[in-house]
Coordinates of N, CA and C in Angstrom, one line a residue:
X110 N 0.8 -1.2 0.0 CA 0.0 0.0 0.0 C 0.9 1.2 0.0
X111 N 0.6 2.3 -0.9 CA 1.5 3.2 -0.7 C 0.1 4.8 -0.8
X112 N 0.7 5.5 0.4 CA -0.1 6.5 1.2 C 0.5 7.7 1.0
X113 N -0.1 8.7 0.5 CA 0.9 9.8 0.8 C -0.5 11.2 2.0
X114 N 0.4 11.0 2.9 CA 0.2 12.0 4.0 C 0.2 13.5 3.4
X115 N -0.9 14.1 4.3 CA -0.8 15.2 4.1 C -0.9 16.5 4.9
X116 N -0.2 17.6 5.3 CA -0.5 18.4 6.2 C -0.8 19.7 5.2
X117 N -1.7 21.1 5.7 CA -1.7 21.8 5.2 C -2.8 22.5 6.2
X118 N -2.9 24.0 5.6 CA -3.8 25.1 6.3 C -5.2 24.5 5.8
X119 N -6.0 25.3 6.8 CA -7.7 25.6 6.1 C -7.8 26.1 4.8
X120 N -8.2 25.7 3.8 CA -8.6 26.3 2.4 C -7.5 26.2 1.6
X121 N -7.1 25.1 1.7 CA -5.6 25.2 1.2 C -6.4 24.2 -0.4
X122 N -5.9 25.0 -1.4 CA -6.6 24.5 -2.9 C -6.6 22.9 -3.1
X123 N -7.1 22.3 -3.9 CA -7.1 20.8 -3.8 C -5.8 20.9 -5.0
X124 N -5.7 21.3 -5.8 CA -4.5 21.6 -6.8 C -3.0 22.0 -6.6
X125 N -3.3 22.2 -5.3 CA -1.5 22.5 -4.9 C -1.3 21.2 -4.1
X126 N -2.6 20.5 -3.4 CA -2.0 19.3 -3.0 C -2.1 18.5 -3.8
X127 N -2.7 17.9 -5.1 CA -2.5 17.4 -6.0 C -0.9 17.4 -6.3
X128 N -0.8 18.6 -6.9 CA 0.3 18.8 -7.4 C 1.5 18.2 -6.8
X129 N 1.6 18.5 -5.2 CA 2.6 18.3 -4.8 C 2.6 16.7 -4.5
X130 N 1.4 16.1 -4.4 CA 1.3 14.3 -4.3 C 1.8 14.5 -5.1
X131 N 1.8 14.8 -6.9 CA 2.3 14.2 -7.6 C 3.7 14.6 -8.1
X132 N 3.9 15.3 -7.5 CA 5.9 15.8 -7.9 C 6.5 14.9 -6.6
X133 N 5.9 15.1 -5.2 CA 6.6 13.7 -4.6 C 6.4 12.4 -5.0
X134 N 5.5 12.1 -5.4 CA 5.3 10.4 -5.9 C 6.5 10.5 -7.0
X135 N 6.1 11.6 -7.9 CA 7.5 10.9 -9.0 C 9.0 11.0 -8.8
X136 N 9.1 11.5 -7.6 CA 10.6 11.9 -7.5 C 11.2 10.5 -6.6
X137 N 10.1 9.6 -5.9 CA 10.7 8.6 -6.0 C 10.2 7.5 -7.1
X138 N 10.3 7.8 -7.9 CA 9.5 7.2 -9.4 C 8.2 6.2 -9.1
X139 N 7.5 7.1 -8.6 CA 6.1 6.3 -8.2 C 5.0 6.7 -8.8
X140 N 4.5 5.8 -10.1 CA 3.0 5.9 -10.5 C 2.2 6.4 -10.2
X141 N 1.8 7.7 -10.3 CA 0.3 8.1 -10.2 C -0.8 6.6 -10.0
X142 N -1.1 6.1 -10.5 CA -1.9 5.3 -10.4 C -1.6 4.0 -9.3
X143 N -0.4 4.2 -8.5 CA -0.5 3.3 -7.6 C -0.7 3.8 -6.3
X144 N -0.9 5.0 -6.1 CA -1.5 5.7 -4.9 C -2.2 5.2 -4.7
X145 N -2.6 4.6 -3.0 CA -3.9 3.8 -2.7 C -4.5 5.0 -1.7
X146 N -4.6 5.9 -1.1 CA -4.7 6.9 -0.7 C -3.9 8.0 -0.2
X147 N -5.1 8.5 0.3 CA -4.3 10.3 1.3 C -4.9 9.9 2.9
X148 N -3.9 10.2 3.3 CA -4.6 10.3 4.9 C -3.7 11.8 5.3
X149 N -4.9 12.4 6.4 CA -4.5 13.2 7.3 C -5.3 13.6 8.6
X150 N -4.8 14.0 9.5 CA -5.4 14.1 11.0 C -6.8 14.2 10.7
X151 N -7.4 13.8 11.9 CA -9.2 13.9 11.3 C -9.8 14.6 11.3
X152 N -8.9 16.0 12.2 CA -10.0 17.7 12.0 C -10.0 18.0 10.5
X153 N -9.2 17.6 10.0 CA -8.8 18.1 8.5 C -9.8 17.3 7.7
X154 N -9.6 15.8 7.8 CA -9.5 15.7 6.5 C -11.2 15.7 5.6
X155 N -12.3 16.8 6.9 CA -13.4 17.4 6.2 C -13.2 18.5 4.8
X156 N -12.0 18.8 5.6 CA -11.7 20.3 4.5 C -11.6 20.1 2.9
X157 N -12.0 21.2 2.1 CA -12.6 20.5 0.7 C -11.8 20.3 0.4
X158 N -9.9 20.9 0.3 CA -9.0 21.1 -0.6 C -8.7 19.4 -0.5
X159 N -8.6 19.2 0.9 CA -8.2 17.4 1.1 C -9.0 16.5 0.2
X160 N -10.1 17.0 0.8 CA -11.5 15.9 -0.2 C -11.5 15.6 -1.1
X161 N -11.0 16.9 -2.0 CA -11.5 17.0 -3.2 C -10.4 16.5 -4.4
X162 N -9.1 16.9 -3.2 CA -7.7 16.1 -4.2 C -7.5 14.5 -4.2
X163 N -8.3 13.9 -2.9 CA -8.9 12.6 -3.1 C -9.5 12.2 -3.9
X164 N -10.5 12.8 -3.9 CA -11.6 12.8 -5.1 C -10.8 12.9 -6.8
X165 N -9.9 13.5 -6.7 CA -9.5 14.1 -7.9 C -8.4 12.9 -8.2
X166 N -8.1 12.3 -7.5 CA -7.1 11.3 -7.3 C -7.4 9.7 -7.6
X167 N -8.7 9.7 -7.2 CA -9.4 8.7 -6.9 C -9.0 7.5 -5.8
X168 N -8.6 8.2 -4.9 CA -8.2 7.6 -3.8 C -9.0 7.3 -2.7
X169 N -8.6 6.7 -1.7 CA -10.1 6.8 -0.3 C -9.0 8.0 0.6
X170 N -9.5 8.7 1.4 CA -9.0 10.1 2.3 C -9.5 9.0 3.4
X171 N -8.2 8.9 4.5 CA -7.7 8.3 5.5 C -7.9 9.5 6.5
X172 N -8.1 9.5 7.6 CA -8.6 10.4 8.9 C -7.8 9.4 10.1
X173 N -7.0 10.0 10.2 CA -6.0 9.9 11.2 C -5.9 10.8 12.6
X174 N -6.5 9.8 13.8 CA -6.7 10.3 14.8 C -5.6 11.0 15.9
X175 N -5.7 11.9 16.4 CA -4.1 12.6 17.3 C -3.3 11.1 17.7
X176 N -4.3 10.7 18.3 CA -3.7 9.6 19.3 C -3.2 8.7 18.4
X177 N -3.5 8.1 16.9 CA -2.8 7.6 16.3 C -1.6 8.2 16.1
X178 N -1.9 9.0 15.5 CA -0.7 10.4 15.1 C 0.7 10.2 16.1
X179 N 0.1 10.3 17.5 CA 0.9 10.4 18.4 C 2.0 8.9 18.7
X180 N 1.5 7.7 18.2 CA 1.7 6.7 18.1 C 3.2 6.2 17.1
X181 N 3.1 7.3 16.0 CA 3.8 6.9 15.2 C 4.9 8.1 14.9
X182 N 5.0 8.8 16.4 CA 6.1 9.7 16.3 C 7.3 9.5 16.6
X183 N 7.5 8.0 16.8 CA 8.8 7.7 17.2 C 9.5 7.4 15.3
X184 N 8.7 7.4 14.6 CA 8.7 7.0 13.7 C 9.2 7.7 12.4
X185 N 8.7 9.1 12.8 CA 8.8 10.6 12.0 C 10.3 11.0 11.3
X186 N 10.4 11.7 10.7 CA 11.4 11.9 10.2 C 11.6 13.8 10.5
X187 N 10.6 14.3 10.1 CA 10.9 15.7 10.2 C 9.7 15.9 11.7
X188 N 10.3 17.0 12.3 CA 9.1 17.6 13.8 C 9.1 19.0 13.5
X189 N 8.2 19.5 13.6 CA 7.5 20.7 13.0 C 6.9 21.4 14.8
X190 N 7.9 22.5 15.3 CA 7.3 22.8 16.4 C 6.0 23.2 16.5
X191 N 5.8 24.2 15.5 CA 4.2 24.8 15.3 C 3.2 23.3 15.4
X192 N 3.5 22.5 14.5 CA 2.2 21.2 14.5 C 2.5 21.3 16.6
X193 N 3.4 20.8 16.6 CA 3.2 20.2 17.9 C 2.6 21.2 19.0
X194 N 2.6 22.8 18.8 CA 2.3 23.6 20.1 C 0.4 23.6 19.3
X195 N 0.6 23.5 18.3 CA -1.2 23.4 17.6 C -2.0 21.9 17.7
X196 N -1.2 21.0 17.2 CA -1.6 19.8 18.0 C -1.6 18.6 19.2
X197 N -0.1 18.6 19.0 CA 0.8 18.0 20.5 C 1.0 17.0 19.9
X198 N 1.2 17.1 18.6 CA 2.3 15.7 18.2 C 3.0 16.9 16.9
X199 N 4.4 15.7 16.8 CA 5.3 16.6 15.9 C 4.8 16.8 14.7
X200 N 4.2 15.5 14.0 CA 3.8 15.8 12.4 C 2.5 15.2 11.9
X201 N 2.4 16.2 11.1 CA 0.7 15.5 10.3 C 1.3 14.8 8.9
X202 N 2.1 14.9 8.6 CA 1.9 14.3 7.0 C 2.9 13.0 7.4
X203 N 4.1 12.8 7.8 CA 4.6 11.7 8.0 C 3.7 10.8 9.0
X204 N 3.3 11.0 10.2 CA 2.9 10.2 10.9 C 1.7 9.6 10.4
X205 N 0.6 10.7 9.5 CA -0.6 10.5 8.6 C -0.4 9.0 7.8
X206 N 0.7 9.3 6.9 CA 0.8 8.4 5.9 C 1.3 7.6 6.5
X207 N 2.5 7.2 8.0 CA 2.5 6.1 8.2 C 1.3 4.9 9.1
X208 N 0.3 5.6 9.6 CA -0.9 5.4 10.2 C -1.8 4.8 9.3
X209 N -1.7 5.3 8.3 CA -2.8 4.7 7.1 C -2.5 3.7 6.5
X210 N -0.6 3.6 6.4 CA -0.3 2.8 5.7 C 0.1 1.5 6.2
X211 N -0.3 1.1 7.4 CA 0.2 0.3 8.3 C 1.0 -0.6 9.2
X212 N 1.1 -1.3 10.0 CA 1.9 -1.3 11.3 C 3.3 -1.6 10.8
X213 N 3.6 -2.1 9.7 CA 4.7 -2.3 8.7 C 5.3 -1.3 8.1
X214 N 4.7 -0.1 8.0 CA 5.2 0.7 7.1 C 6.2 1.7 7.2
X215 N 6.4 2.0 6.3 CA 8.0 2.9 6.1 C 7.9 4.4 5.6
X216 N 8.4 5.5 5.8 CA 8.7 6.8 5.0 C 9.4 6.3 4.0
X217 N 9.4 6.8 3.4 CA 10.4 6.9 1.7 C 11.1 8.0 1.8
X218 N 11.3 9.4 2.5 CA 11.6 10.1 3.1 C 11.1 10.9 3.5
X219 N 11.8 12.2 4.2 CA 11.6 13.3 4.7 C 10.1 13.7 4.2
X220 N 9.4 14.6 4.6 CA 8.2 15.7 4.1 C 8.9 16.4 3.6
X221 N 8.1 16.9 2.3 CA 8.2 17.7 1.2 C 7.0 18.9 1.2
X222 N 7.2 19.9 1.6 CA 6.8 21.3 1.3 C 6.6 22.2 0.4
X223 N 5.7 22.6 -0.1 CA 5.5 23.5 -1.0 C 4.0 24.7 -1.5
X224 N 3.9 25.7 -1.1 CA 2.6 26.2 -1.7 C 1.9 25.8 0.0
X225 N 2.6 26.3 1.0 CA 1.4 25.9 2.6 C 1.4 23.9 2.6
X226 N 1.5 23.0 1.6 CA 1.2 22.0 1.7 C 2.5 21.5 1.9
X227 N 2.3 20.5 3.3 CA 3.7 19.1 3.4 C 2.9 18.1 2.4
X228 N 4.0 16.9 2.2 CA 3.2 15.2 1.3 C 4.6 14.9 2.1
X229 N 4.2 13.5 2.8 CA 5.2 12.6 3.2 C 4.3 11.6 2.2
X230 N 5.0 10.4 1.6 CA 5.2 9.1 1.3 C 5.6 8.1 2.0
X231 N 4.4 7.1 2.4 CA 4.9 5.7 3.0 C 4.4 4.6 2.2
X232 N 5.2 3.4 2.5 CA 5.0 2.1 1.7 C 4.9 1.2 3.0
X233 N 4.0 0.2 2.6 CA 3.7 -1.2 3.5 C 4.6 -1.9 3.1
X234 N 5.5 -2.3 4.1 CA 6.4 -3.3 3.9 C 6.2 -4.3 2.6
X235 N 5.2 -5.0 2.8 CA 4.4 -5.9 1.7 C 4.1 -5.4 -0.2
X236 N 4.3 -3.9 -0.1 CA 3.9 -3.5 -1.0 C 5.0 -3.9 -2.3

């Protein structure tokens, strides 16, 4: 299963997170079409820009709960002090994608930033 996490503001366009899923998927030469979703923390992932880049993606949108979140911060690669004084865990897009993508899974690296939006990439061991 390969997941790409996502953090970003309120009203953040569905087209800049598009974009940025897909310049991170190919930079580790990963198929658009093998995305099996997006996950992010579960306040979010009502917000349209998330929805709708699911939607646009054709993916299922993953809702990743703090306490999960919190779970897989030993796990993280980048810590973002603002997530953590706004949430109380270090990251939304790495921990997202490793939560979704399960108890096996791995970053492919770091979070990638761009336009307000992070995308971390994980893979299920299995994948």
């Amino acid at each position: 299963m390969i997941v790409a996490g996502i953090g970003c503001g309120r009203g953040t366009l569905s087209e800049d997170i598009v974009s940025l899923i897909l310049t991170v998927l190919a930079s580790f030469g990963i198929a658009r079409e093998k995305l099996d979703a997006i996950a992010t923390e579960a306040s979010k992932a009502d917000d349209s820009g998330i929805a709708n880049a699911a939607q646009s993606l054709s993916v299922r949108l993953v809702r990743c709960s703090l306490a999960d979140l919190d779970r897989a911060t030993d796990r993280v690669v980048t810590r973002s002090s603002r997530v953590q004084a706004l949430k109380g865990v270090p990251s939304i897009a790495e921990a997202s994608a490793l939560v979704a993508a399960g108890r096996n899974a791995r970053l492919l690296g770091a979070r990638v930033a761009a336009n307000k939006v992070t995308c971390a990439i994980a893979i299920s061991e299995a994948s």
